[in-house]
Amino acid sequence: MISTAPIIYILIFVAVVVIVEGIYLTVFGKSISLNNRLSRRLTLLEKNANREQVLEQLRKEMNQHLNSKNIPLYSVLAKKAQRANIAFSPKQLIGIMGIVSVLAFLMLTVMTSAALSVRIILGIVMGIGGVYHWVHRKEKKRIMLLEEQLPDSIELMVRSLRVGHPFSTAIGIVAKEIPDPLGTEFGVIADEAAYGRDIPESLKAFAERMDSQDLRFLAVAVAIQQQSGGNLAEILEGLARVVRARFKLFRRVKAITAEAKWSGMFLSGFPIFALLMILVIKPDYYDGVRDTPAFIPAALFVVVFLTINIIFMKVMTNIKV
């Protein structure tokens, strides 16, 4: 007899992640997607010509998650949601966790015969875990795109400075020519400069929010030039070379360590995969020992050591440059 319950659980979790993405795109539209050629800021300006209102909305979205990190348990998600620039407010994100948890519970009720307590626990785990996984994927994709765009954006600023544009105009050109995530970020910096905020201060705030060393280099370079003078185009040209070289180095290290990382993922995931396959192919495999006193302690022992194995594999394959 073959049990399909483990496969159903995995499919429900995938469905939860897809539902969250669907809600996100439905509420905020296609402009929120990083695959869109037109930045979110420019899309909002097309719908609402009031530059001040658009700036206020974008700044609220950019800072709302870290401002709410004191909410119990939300601090685990706050930094990731901040770096991913999730437009949902913290309360909305928590509400979505509740909604998808209920949907997961209903799908478990319809598609499985698990006990009520099991369905409730799995529904909550899938709801919270699904949202966390979705935010993590958004953060990872956004950081990757930002790292790729930054050298080209700095070089575009260099070309703008060399034809005689002031630095604030160069920032505005990057905001128009570069898609998200940097398009909207530099657009906000340009708007803040238009309303009187110091550009190095805005760049520093952006760097700290994204926790990016390359952005910190840019903020420091601009701040030093404003204080002591010098040719900003030459400074930024050198910075672009450094950032591009760092990016290439990181990619090279990633390629060199890919085998070790995949080996670690395989060794960590294979016991879980084997367990799922046993439960699918032969659900009664553990019936002979399930009711013995040693079963639960032995199961907990295996879970603890498997968790330790995953942590150690993660540490061993996490190469810092």
PDB file of C-alpha atoms in Angstrom:
ATOM      1  CA  MET A   1       0.000   0.000   0.000  1.00  0.00           C
ATOM      2  CA  ILE A   2       1.359   3.413  -0.983  1.00  0.00           C
ATOM      3  CA  SER A   3       0.642   6.505   1.156  1.00  0.00           C
ATOM      4  CA  THR A   4       0.393   9.855  -0.604  1.00  0.00           C
ATOM      5  CA  ALA A   5       0.157  11.926   2.616  1.00  0.00           C
ATOM      6  CA  PRO A   6       3.804  13.194   2.602  1.00  0.00           C
ATOM      7  CA  ILE A   7       3.466  14.243  -1.050  1.00  0.00           C
ATOM      8  CA  ILE A   8       0.192  16.030  -0.262  1.00  0.00           C
ATOM      9  CA  TYR A   9       1.864  17.920   2.604  1.00  0.00           C
ATOM     10  CA  ILE A  10       4.635  19.129   0.275  1.00  0.00           C
ATOM     11  CA  LEU A  11       2.131  20.169  -2.402  1.00  0.00           C
ATOM     12  CA  ILE A  12       0.063  22.105   0.155  1.00  0.00           C
ATOM     13  CA  PHE A  13       3.186  23.950   1.341  1.00  0.00           C
ATOM     14  CA  VAL A  14       4.023  24.861  -2.271  1.00  0.00           C
ATOM     15  CA  ALA A  15       0.426  26.006  -2.755  1.00  0.00           C
ATOM     16  CA  VAL A  16       0.728  28.252   0.313  1.00  0.00           C
ATOM     17  CA  VAL A  17       3.825  29.973  -1.124  1.00  0.00           C
ATOM     18  CA  VAL A  18       2.085  30.439  -4.502  1.00  0.00           C
ATOM     19  CA  ILE A  19      -1.002  31.892  -2.780  1.00  0.00           C
ATOM     20  CA  VAL A  20       1.127  34.444  -0.902  1.00  0.00           C
ATOM     21  CA  GLU A  21       2.804  35.507  -4.161  1.00  0.00           C
ATOM     22  CA  GLY A  22      -0.601  35.750  -5.842  1.00  0.00           C
ATOM     23  CA  ILE A  23      -1.982  37.953  -3.067  1.00  0.00           C
ATOM     24  CA  TYR A  24       1.109  40.186  -3.284  1.00  0.00           C
ATOM     25  CA  LEU A  25       0.816  40.701  -7.054  1.00  0.00           C
ATOM     26  CA  THR A  26      -2.958  41.198  -6.816  1.00  0.00           C
ATOM     27  CA  VAL A  27      -2.675  43.913  -4.163  1.00  0.00           C
ATOM     28  CA  PHE A  28       0.296  45.846  -5.569  1.00  0.00           C
ATOM     29  CA  GLY A  29       0.207  44.971  -9.256  1.00  0.00           C
ATOM     30  CA  LYS A  30       2.936  43.917 -11.663  1.00  0.00           C
ATOM     31  CA  SER A  31       5.069  46.962 -10.769  1.00  0.00           C
ATOM     32  CA  ILE A  32       6.050  45.289  -7.497  1.00  0.00           C
ATOM     33  CA  SER A  33       7.798  42.489  -9.405  1.00  0.00           C
ATOM     34  CA  LEU A  34      11.571  42.765  -9.832  1.00  0.00           C
ATOM     35  CA  ASN A  35      11.192  41.373 -13.357  1.00  0.00           C
ATOM     36  CA  ASN A  36       9.443  44.551 -14.483  1.00  0.00           C
ATOM     37  CA  ARG A  37      11.587  46.793 -16.728  1.00  0.00           C
ATOM     38  CA  LEU A  38       9.917  49.953 -15.412  1.00  0.00           C
ATOM     39  CA  SER A  39      10.765  50.698 -11.776  1.00  0.00           C
ATOM     40  CA  ARG A  40       8.022  50.779  -9.159  1.00  0.00           C
ATOM     41  CA  ARG A  41       8.638  54.478  -8.494  1.00  0.00           C
ATOM     42  CA  LEU A  42       8.115  55.458 -12.140  1.00  0.00           C
ATOM     43  CA  THR A  43       4.986  53.280 -12.321  1.00  0.00           C
ATOM     44  CA  LEU A  44       3.553  55.008  -9.248  1.00  0.00           C
ATOM     45  CA  LEU A  45       4.419  58.426 -10.687  1.00  0.00           C
ATOM     46  CA  GLU A  46       2.499  57.533 -13.854  1.00  0.00           C
ATOM     47  CA  LYS A  47      -0.588  56.736 -11.775  1.00  0.00           C
ATOM     48  CA  ASN A  48      -0.126  59.576  -9.289  1.00  0.00           C
ATOM     49  CA  ALA A  49       1.698  62.684 -10.513  1.00  0.00           C
ATOM     50  CA  ASN A  50       2.130  63.931  -6.928  1.00  0.00           C
ATOM     51  CA  ARG A  51       5.849  63.320  -6.352  1.00  0.00           C
ATOM     52  CA  GLU A  52       5.628  64.033  -2.641  1.00  0.00           C
ATOM     53  CA  GLN A  53       2.908  61.427  -2.037  1.00  0.00           C
ATOM     54  CA  VAL A  54       4.817  58.774  -3.999  1.00  0.00           C
ATOM     55  CA  LEU A  55       7.977  59.544  -2.014  1.00  0.00           C
ATOM     56  CA  GLU A  56       6.069  59.287   1.263  1.00  0.00           C
ATOM     57  CA  GLN A  57       4.573  55.914   0.255  1.00  0.00           C
ATOM     58  CA  LEU A  58       7.926  54.460  -0.839  1.00  0.00           C
ATOM     59  CA  ARG A  59       9.752  55.676   2.281  1.00  0.00           C
ATOM     60  CA  LYS A  60       7.032  54.148   4.450  1.00  0.00           C
ATOM     61  CA  GLU A  61       7.409  50.800   2.664  1.00  0.00           C
ATOM     62  CA  MET A  62      11.205  50.918   2.988  1.00  0.00           C
ATOM     63  CA  ASN A  63      11.308  51.549   6.742  1.00  0.00           C
ATOM     64  CA  GLN A  64       8.172  49.953   8.143  1.00  0.00           C
ATOM     65  CA  HIS A  65       9.560  46.498   8.964  1.00  0.00           C
ATOM     66  CA  LEU A  66      12.572  47.478  11.067  1.00  0.00           C
ATOM     67  CA  ASN A  67      10.377  50.018  12.857  1.00  0.00           C
ATOM     68  CA  SER A  68       8.144  47.084  13.905  1.00  0.00           C
ATOM     69  CA  LYS A  69      10.850  44.622  14.934  1.00  0.00           C
ATOM     70  CA  ASN A  70       9.702  44.862  18.563  1.00  0.00           C
ATOM     71  CA  ILE A  71       6.508  42.944  17.715  1.00  0.00           C
ATOM     72  CA  PRO A  72       6.818  39.521  19.432  1.00  0.00           C
ATOM     73  CA  LEU A  73       8.322  36.891  17.065  1.00  0.00           C
ATOM     74  CA  TYR A  74       8.254  39.370  14.174  1.00  0.00           C
ATOM     75  CA  SER A  75      11.893  40.330  14.759  1.00  0.00           C
ATOM     76  CA  VAL A  76      12.879  37.002  13.117  1.00  0.00           C
ATOM     77  CA  LEU A  77      11.240  38.171   9.882  1.00  0.00           C
ATOM     78  CA  ALA A  78      11.749  41.955  10.137  1.00  0.00           C
ATOM     79  CA  LYS A  79      15.289  42.212   8.740  1.00  0.00           C
ATOM     80  CA  LYS A  80      14.567  39.875   5.835  1.00  0.00           C
ATOM     81  CA  ALA A  81      11.341  41.729   4.996  1.00  0.00           C
ATOM     82  CA  GLN A  82      13.255  45.022   5.181  1.00  0.00           C
ATOM     83  CA  ARG A  83      16.005  43.866   2.809  1.00  0.00           C
ATOM     84  CA  ALA A  84      13.391  42.348   0.483  1.00  0.00           C
ATOM     85  CA  ASN A  85      11.451  45.655   0.637  1.00  0.00           C
ATOM     86  CA  ILE A  86       8.142  43.848   1.135  1.00  0.00           C
ATOM     87  CA  ALA A  87       5.369  46.376   0.509  1.00  0.00           C
ATOM     88  CA  PHE A  88       3.003  44.645   2.940  1.00  0.00           C
ATOM     89  CA  SER A  89       2.964  46.294   6.350  1.00  0.00           C
ATOM     90  CA  PRO A  90       4.007  44.131   9.331  1.00  0.00           C
ATOM     91  CA  LYS A  91       0.366  43.810  10.434  1.00  0.00           C
ATOM     92  CA  GLN A  92      -0.678  42.798   6.925  1.00  0.00           C
ATOM     93  CA  LEU A  93       2.120  40.235   6.757  1.00  0.00           C
ATOM     94  CA  ILE A  94       1.051  38.736  10.089  1.00  0.00           C
ATOM     95  CA  GLY A  95      -2.559  38.738   8.854  1.00  0.00           C
ATOM     96  CA  ILE A  96      -1.498  36.888   5.693  1.00  0.00           C
ATOM     97  CA  MET A  97       0.225  34.288   7.881  1.00  0.00           C
ATOM     98  CA  GLY A  98      -3.120  33.757   9.597  1.00  0.00           C
ATOM     99  CA  ILE A  99      -5.055  33.587   6.308  1.00  0.00           C
ATOM    100  CA  VAL A 100      -2.750  31.049   4.651  1.00  0.00           C
ATOM    101  CA  SER A 101      -2.612  29.014   7.878  1.00  0.00           C
ATOM    102  CA  VAL A 102      -6.425  28.702   7.717  1.00  0.00           C
ATOM    103  CA  LEU A 103      -6.244  27.838   3.997  1.00  0.00           C
ATOM    104  CA  ALA A 104      -3.585  25.196   4.703  1.00  0.00           C
ATOM    105  CA  PHE A 105      -5.763  23.738   7.468  1.00  0.00           C
ATOM    106  CA  LEU A 106      -8.755  23.576   5.098  1.00  0.00           C
ATOM    107  CA  MET A 107      -6.667  21.894   2.383  1.00  0.00           C
ATOM    108  CA  LEU A 108      -5.354  19.392   4.936  1.00  0.00           C
ATOM    109  CA  THR A 109      -8.924  18.704   6.066  1.00  0.00           C
ATOM    110  CA  VAL A 110     -10.130  18.072   2.517  1.00  0.00           C
ATOM    111  CA  MET A 111      -7.118  16.151   1.205  1.00  0.00           C
ATOM    112  CA  THR A 112      -5.922  14.141   4.232  1.00  0.00           C
ATOM    113  CA  SER A 113      -7.357  12.114   7.093  1.00  0.00           C
ATOM    114  CA  ALA A 114      -4.935  13.395   9.734  1.00  0.00           C
ATOM    115  CA  ALA A 115      -6.143  14.041  13.269  1.00  0.00           C
ATOM    116  CA  LEU A 116      -7.539  17.493  14.100  1.00  0.00           C
ATOM    117  CA  SER A 117      -4.581  18.419  16.321  1.00  0.00           C
ATOM    118  CA  VAL A 118      -2.122  17.390  13.589  1.00  0.00           C
ATOM    119  CA  ARG A 119      -3.990  19.446  10.975  1.00  0.00           C
ATOM    120  CA  ILE A 120      -4.013  22.514  13.234  1.00  0.00           C
ATOM    121  CA  ILE A 121      -0.288  22.265  13.968  1.00  0.00           C
ATOM    122  CA  LEU A 122       0.617  21.595  10.331  1.00  0.00           C
ATOM    123  CA  GLY A 123      -1.636  24.439   9.166  1.00  0.00           C
ATOM    124  CA  ILE A 124       0.101  26.935  11.465  1.00  0.00           C
ATOM    125  CA  VAL A 125       3.571  25.641  10.551  1.00  0.00           C
ATOM    126  CA  MET A 126       2.806  25.787   6.826  1.00  0.00           C
ATOM    127  CA  GLY A 127       1.298  29.271   7.098  1.00  0.00           C
ATOM    128  CA  ILE A 128       4.195  30.807   9.024  1.00  0.00           C
ATOM    129  CA  GLY A 129       6.858  28.741   7.242  1.00  0.00           C
ATOM    130  CA  GLY A 130       5.383  29.498   3.816  1.00  0.00           C
ATOM    131  CA  VAL A 131       5.448  33.263   4.395  1.00  0.00           C
ATOM    132  CA  TYR A 132       8.968  33.064   5.827  1.00  0.00           C
ATOM    133  CA  HIS A 133      10.173  31.046   2.824  1.00  0.00           C
ATOM    134  CA  TRP A 134       8.513  33.531   0.442  1.00  0.00           C
ATOM    135  CA  VAL A 135      10.146  36.530   2.142  1.00  0.00           C
ATOM    136  CA  HIS A 136      13.522  34.746   2.162  1.00  0.00           C
ATOM    137  CA  ARG A 137      13.305  34.105  -1.591  1.00  0.00           C
ATOM    138  CA  LYS A 138      12.341  37.740  -2.217  1.00  0.00           C
ATOM    139  CA  GLU A 139      15.279  38.960  -0.116  1.00  0.00           C
ATOM    140  CA  LYS A 140      17.779  36.684  -1.853  1.00  0.00           C
ATOM    141  CA  LYS A 141      16.618  37.685  -5.341  1.00  0.00           C
ATOM    142  CA  ARG A 142      16.630  41.407  -4.522  1.00  0.00           C
ATOM    143  CA  ILE A 143      20.107  41.360  -2.986  1.00  0.00           C
ATOM    144  CA  MET A 144      21.448  39.429  -5.984  1.00  0.00           C
ATOM    145  CA  LEU A 145      19.972  41.921  -8.456  1.00  0.00           C
ATOM    146  CA  LEU A 146      21.227  44.873  -6.435  1.00  0.00           C
ATOM    147  CA  GLU A 147      24.784  43.514  -6.432  1.00  0.00           C
ATOM    148  CA  GLU A 148      24.633  43.006 -10.207  1.00  0.00           C
ATOM    149  CA  GLN A 149      23.225  46.484 -10.898  1.00  0.00           C
ATOM    150  CA  LEU A 150      25.493  48.534  -8.629  1.00  0.00           C
ATOM    151  CA  PRO A 151      28.686  48.602 -10.785  1.00  0.00           C
ATOM    152  CA  ASP A 152      26.689  49.579 -13.898  1.00  0.00           C
ATOM    153  CA  SER A 153      24.825  52.250 -11.928  1.00  0.00           C
ATOM    154  CA  ILE A 154      28.062  53.794 -10.632  1.00  0.00           C
ATOM    155  CA  GLU A 155      29.542  53.791 -14.146  1.00  0.00           C
ATOM    156  CA  LEU A 156      26.378  55.515 -15.432  1.00  0.00           C
ATOM    157  CA  MET A 157      26.854  58.184 -12.751  1.00  0.00           C
ATOM    158  CA  VAL A 158      30.484  58.594 -13.852  1.00  0.00           C
ATOM    159  CA  ARG A 159      29.424  59.195 -17.473  1.00  0.00           C
ATOM    160  CA  SER A 160      26.788  61.690 -16.336  1.00  0.00           C
ATOM    161  CA  LEU A 161      29.317  63.619 -14.225  1.00  0.00           C
ATOM    162  CA  ARG A 162      31.804  63.745 -17.092  1.00  0.00           C
ATOM    163  CA  VAL A 163      29.308  65.405 -19.441  1.00  0.00           C
ATOM    164  CA  GLY A 164      28.750  68.113 -16.848  1.00  0.00           C
ATOM    165  CA  HIS A 165      25.704  66.987 -14.849  1.00  0.00           C
ATOM    166  CA  PRO A 166      25.659  67.625 -11.085  1.00  0.00           C
ATOM    167  CA  PHE A 167      25.684  64.561  -8.835  1.00  0.00           C
ATOM    168  CA  SER A 168      21.978  64.908  -7.927  1.00  0.00           C
ATOM    169  CA  THR A 169      21.107  64.813 -11.644  1.00  0.00           C
ATOM    170  CA  ALA A 170      23.360  61.760 -12.110  1.00  0.00           C
ATOM    171  CA  ILE A 171      21.399  60.019  -9.346  1.00  0.00           C
ATOM    172  CA  GLY A 172      18.151  60.932 -11.125  1.00  0.00           C
ATOM    173  CA  ILE A 173      19.438  59.515 -14.432  1.00  0.00           C
ATOM    174  CA  VAL A 174      20.239  56.206 -12.726  1.00  0.00           C
ATOM    175  CA  ALA A 175      16.705  56.198 -11.280  1.00  0.00           C
ATOM    176  CA  LYS A 176      15.236  56.538 -14.801  1.00  0.00           C
ATOM    177  CA  GLU A 177      17.555  54.174 -16.683  1.00  0.00           C
ATOM    178  CA  ILE A 178      18.073  51.334 -14.192  1.00  0.00           C
ATOM    179  CA  PRO A 179      15.188  48.957 -13.292  1.00  0.00           C
ATOM    180  CA  ASP A 180      14.377  47.850  -9.774  1.00  0.00           C
ATOM    181  CA  PRO A 181      15.672  47.403  -7.163  1.00  0.00           C
ATOM    182  CA  LEU A 182      18.203  50.239  -7.660  1.00  0.00           C
ATOM    183  CA  GLY A 183      15.870  52.255  -9.906  1.00  0.00           C
ATOM    184  CA  THR A 184      13.373  52.941  -7.138  1.00  0.00           C
ATOM    185  CA  GLU A 185      16.043  53.242  -4.423  1.00  0.00           C
ATOM    186  CA  PHE A 186      18.030  55.900  -6.296  1.00  0.00           C
ATOM    187  CA  GLY A 187      14.770  57.591  -7.303  1.00  0.00           C
ATOM    188  CA  VAL A 188      13.879  57.986  -3.637  1.00  0.00           C
ATOM    189  CA  ILE A 189      17.370  59.386  -2.948  1.00  0.00           C
ATOM    190  CA  ALA A 190      16.943  61.882  -5.836  1.00  0.00           C
ATOM    191  CA  ASP A 191      13.522  62.946  -4.515  1.00  0.00           C
ATOM    192  CA  GLU A 192      14.888  63.332  -0.975  1.00  0.00           C
ATOM    193  CA  ALA A 193      17.720  65.491  -2.347  1.00  0.00           C
ATOM    194  CA  ALA A 194      15.141  67.656  -4.149  1.00  0.00           C
ATOM    195  CA  TYR A 195      13.380  68.233  -0.812  1.00  0.00           C
ATOM    196  CA  GLY A 196      16.634  69.160   0.950  1.00  0.00           C
ATOM    197  CA  ARG A 197      18.094  65.958   2.404  1.00  0.00           C
ATOM    198  CA  ASP A 198      21.850  65.469   2.092  1.00  0.00           C
ATOM    199  CA  ILE A 199      22.671  62.819  -0.553  1.00  0.00           C
ATOM    200  CA  PRO A 200      25.504  61.150   1.460  1.00  0.00           C
ATOM    201  CA  GLU A 201      23.080  60.840   4.372  1.00  0.00           C
ATOM    202  CA  SER A 202      20.483  59.168   2.138  1.00  0.00           C
ATOM    203  CA  LEU A 203      23.122  56.825   0.670  1.00  0.00           C
ATOM    204  CA  LYS A 204      24.324  55.902   4.165  1.00  0.00           C
ATOM    205  CA  ALA A 205      20.757  55.150   5.292  1.00  0.00           C
ATOM    206  CA  PHE A 206      20.247  52.995   2.177  1.00  0.00           C
ATOM    207  CA  ALA A 207      23.508  51.107   2.840  1.00  0.00           C
ATOM    208  CA  GLU A 208      22.605  50.434   6.473  1.00  0.00           C
ATOM    209  CA  ARG A 209      19.097  49.314   5.560  1.00  0.00           C
ATOM    210  CA  MET A 210      20.449  46.844   3.006  1.00  0.00           C
ATOM    211  CA  ASP A 211      23.511  45.976   5.136  1.00  0.00           C
ATOM    212  CA  SER A 212      25.692  46.261   1.999  1.00  0.00           C
ATOM    213  CA  GLN A 213      29.440  46.922   2.188  1.00  0.00           C
ATOM    214  CA  ASP A 214      29.560  48.128  -1.439  1.00  0.00           C
ATOM    215  CA  LEU A 215      26.854  50.714  -0.760  1.00  0.00           C
ATOM    216  CA  ARG A 216      28.764  51.848   2.318  1.00  0.00           C
ATOM    217  CA  PHE A 217      31.824  52.391   0.079  1.00  0.00           C
ATOM    218  CA  LEU A 218      29.680  54.555  -2.219  1.00  0.00           C
ATOM    219  CA  ALA A 219      28.244  56.595   0.665  1.00  0.00           C
ATOM    220  CA  VAL A 220      31.704  57.177   2.197  1.00  0.00           C
ATOM    221  CA  ALA A 221      33.240  58.121  -1.179  1.00  0.00           C
ATOM    222  CA  VAL A 222      30.543  60.741  -1.847  1.00  0.00           C
ATOM    223  CA  ALA A 223      30.722  62.094   1.728  1.00  0.00           C
ATOM    224  CA  ILE A 224      34.528  62.470   1.606  1.00  0.00           C
ATOM    225  CA  GLN A 225      34.388  64.206  -1.786  1.00  0.00           C
ATOM    226  CA  GLN A 226      31.811  66.695  -0.514  1.00  0.00           C
ATOM    227  CA  GLN A 227      33.919  67.496   2.543  1.00  0.00           C
ATOM    228  CA  SER A 228      37.394  67.628   1.009  1.00  0.00           C
ATOM    229  CA  GLY A 229      36.734  68.134  -2.705  1.00  0.00           C
ATOM    230  CA  GLY A 230      38.273  66.293  -5.622  1.00  0.00           C
ATOM    231  CA  ASN A 231      37.146  64.785  -8.892  1.00  0.00           C
ATOM    232  CA  LEU A 232      34.062  62.766  -8.006  1.00  0.00           C
ATOM    233  CA  ALA A 233      33.969  61.110 -11.444  1.00  0.00           C
ATOM    234  CA  GLU A 234      37.450  59.639 -10.951  1.00  0.00           C
ATOM    235  CA  ILE A 235      36.616  58.541  -7.418  1.00  0.00           C
ATOM    236  CA  LEU A 236      33.451  56.778  -8.544  1.00  0.00           C
ATOM    237  CA  GLU A 237      35.218  55.227 -11.544  1.00  0.00           C
ATOM    238  CA  GLY A 238      37.746  53.641  -9.178  1.00  0.00           C
ATOM    239  CA  LEU A 239      34.926  52.551  -6.880  1.00  0.00           C
ATOM    240  CA  ALA A 240      33.087  50.928  -9.814  1.00  0.00           C
ATOM    241  CA  ARG A 241      36.192  48.875 -10.627  1.00  0.00           C
ATOM    242  CA  VAL A 242      36.521  47.799  -6.979  1.00  0.00           C
ATOM    243  CA  VAL A 243      32.830  46.845  -6.714  1.00  0.00           C
ATOM    244  CA  ARG A 244      32.938  44.925  -9.990  1.00  0.00           C
ATOM    245  CA  ALA A 245      36.128  43.111  -8.908  1.00  0.00           C
ATOM    246  CA  ARG A 246      34.506  42.193  -5.556  1.00  0.00           C
ATOM    247  CA  PHE A 247      31.414  40.948  -7.368  1.00  0.00           C
ATOM    248  CA  LYS A 248      33.543  38.774  -9.683  1.00  0.00           C
ATOM    249  CA  LEU A 249      35.493  37.450  -6.693  1.00  0.00           C
ATOM    250  CA  PHE A 250      32.291  36.514  -4.860  1.00  0.00           C
ATOM    251  CA  ARG A 251      30.971  34.744  -7.963  1.00  0.00           C
ATOM    252  CA  ARG A 252      34.273  32.892  -8.366  1.00  0.00           C
ATOM    253  CA  VAL A 253      34.255  31.757  -4.732  1.00  0.00           C
ATOM    254  CA  LYS A 254      30.605  30.718  -5.154  1.00  0.00           C
ATOM    255  CA  ALA A 255      31.524  28.621  -8.201  1.00  0.00           C
ATOM    256  CA  ILE A 256      34.524  27.022  -6.458  1.00  0.00           C
ATOM    257  CA  THR A 257      32.502  26.133  -3.346  1.00  0.00           C
ATOM    258  CA  ALA A 258      29.391  25.006  -5.266  1.00  0.00           C
ATOM    259  CA  GLU A 259      30.382  21.337  -5.110  1.00  0.00           C
ATOM    260  CA  ALA A 260      30.906  21.453  -1.343  1.00  0.00           C
ATOM    261  CA  LYS A 261      27.598  23.267  -0.820  1.00  0.00           C
ATOM    262  CA  TRP A 262      25.654  20.803  -2.949  1.00  0.00           C
ATOM    263  CA  SER A 263      27.351  17.905  -1.149  1.00  0.00           C
ATOM    264  CA  GLY A 264      26.332  19.434   2.175  1.00  0.00           C
ATOM    265  CA  MET A 265      22.764  19.941   0.965  1.00  0.00           C
ATOM    266  CA  PHE A 266      22.615  16.342  -0.286  1.00  0.00           C
ATOM    267  CA  LEU A 267      23.996  14.859   2.939  1.00  0.00           C
ATOM    268  CA  SER A 268      21.590  16.996   4.991  1.00  0.00           C
ATOM    269  CA  GLY A 269      18.549  16.366   2.819  1.00  0.00           C
ATOM    270  CA  PHE A 270      18.992  12.696   1.961  1.00  0.00           C
ATOM    271  CA  PRO A 271      17.862  11.314   5.379  1.00  0.00           C
ATOM    272  CA  ILE A 272      14.702  13.441   5.182  1.00  0.00           C
ATOM    273  CA  PHE A 273      14.075  12.364   1.595  1.00  0.00           C
ATOM    274  CA  ALA A 274      14.650   8.708   2.526  1.00  0.00           C
ATOM    275  CA  LEU A 275      12.183   9.010   5.418  1.00  0.00           C
ATOM    276  CA  LEU A 276       9.533  10.527   3.129  1.00  0.00           C
ATOM    277  CA  MET A 277      10.031   7.782   0.544  1.00  0.00           C
ATOM    278  CA  ILE A 278       9.702   5.078   3.233  1.00  0.00           C
ATOM    279  CA  LEU A 279       6.459   6.681   4.476  1.00  0.00           C
ATOM    280  CA  VAL A 280       5.127   6.869   0.915  1.00  0.00           C
ATOM    281  CA  ILE A 281       6.132   3.384  -0.283  1.00  0.00           C
ATOM    282  CA  LYS A 282       5.601   1.457   2.966  1.00  0.00           C
ATOM    283  CA  PRO A 283       3.541   3.461   5.486  1.00  0.00           C
ATOM    284  CA  ASP A 284       3.475   0.572   7.988  1.00  0.00           C
ATOM    285  CA  TYR A 285       7.281   0.216   8.040  1.00  0.00           C
ATOM    286  CA  TYR A 286       7.569   1.538  11.620  1.00  0.00           C
ATOM    287  CA  ASP A 287       4.406  -0.114  13.004  1.00  0.00           C
ATOM    288  CA  GLY A 288       6.422  -2.859  14.713  1.00  0.00           C
ATOM    289  CA  VAL A 289       8.364  -0.408  16.881  1.00  0.00           C
ATOM    290  CA  ARG A 290       6.016   2.602  17.025  1.00  0.00           C
ATOM    291  CA  ASP A 291       4.388   1.534  20.301  1.00  0.00           C
ATOM    292  CA  THR A 292       7.626   0.619  22.099  1.00  0.00           C
ATOM    293  CA  PRO A 293       8.880   2.915  24.919  1.00  0.00           C
ATOM    294  CA  ALA A 294      12.149   3.604  23.077  1.00  0.00           C
ATOM    295  CA  PHE A 295      10.521   4.850  19.844  1.00  0.00           C
ATOM    296  CA  ILE A 296       9.885   8.494  20.819  1.00  0.00           C
ATOM    297  CA  PRO A 297      13.304   8.995  22.543  1.00  0.00           C
ATOM    298  CA  ALA A 298      15.034   7.391  19.541  1.00  0.00           C
ATOM    299  CA  ALA A 299      13.068   9.584  17.115  1.00  0.00           C
ATOM    300  CA  LEU A 300      13.967  12.719  19.108  1.00  0.00           C
ATOM    301  CA  PHE A 301      17.614  11.581  19.196  1.00  0.00           C
ATOM    302  CA  VAL A 302      17.646  11.261  15.391  1.00  0.00           C
ATOM    303  CA  VAL A 303      15.954  14.674  14.936  1.00  0.00           C
ATOM    304  CA  VAL A 304      18.475  16.398  17.229  1.00  0.00           C
ATOM    305  CA  PHE A 305      21.482  14.877  15.480  1.00  0.00           C
ATOM    306  CA  LEU A 306      20.016  15.575  12.041  1.00  0.00           C
ATOM    307  CA  THR A 307      19.543  19.216  13.065  1.00  0.00           C
ATOM    308  CA  ILE A 308      23.138  19.382  14.325  1.00  0.00           C
ATOM    309  CA  ASN A 309      24.296  17.838  11.043  1.00  0.00           C
ATOM    310  CA  ILE A 310      22.426  20.478   8.997  1.00  0.00           C
ATOM    311  CA  ILE A 311      23.888  23.297  11.123  1.00  0.00           C
ATOM    312  CA  PHE A 312      27.446  21.976  10.819  1.00  0.00           C
ATOM    313  CA  MET A 313      27.092  21.421   7.064  1.00  0.00           C
ATOM    314  CA  LYS A 314      25.837  24.999   6.730  1.00  0.00           C
ATOM    315  CA  VAL A 315      28.780  26.357   8.732  1.00  0.00           C
ATOM    316  CA  MET A 316      31.358  24.278   6.856  1.00  0.00           C
ATOM    317  CA  THR A 317      30.115  25.359   3.404  1.00  0.00           C
ATOM    318  CA  ASN A 318      29.512  29.024   4.269  1.00  0.00           C
ATOM    319  CA  ILE A 319      32.712  30.603   2.936  1.00  0.00           C
ATOM    320  CA  LYS A 320      33.333  34.187   4.038  1.00  0.00           C
ATOM    321  CA  VAL A 321      35.308  36.490   1.730  1.00  0.00           C
TER     322      VAL A 321
END
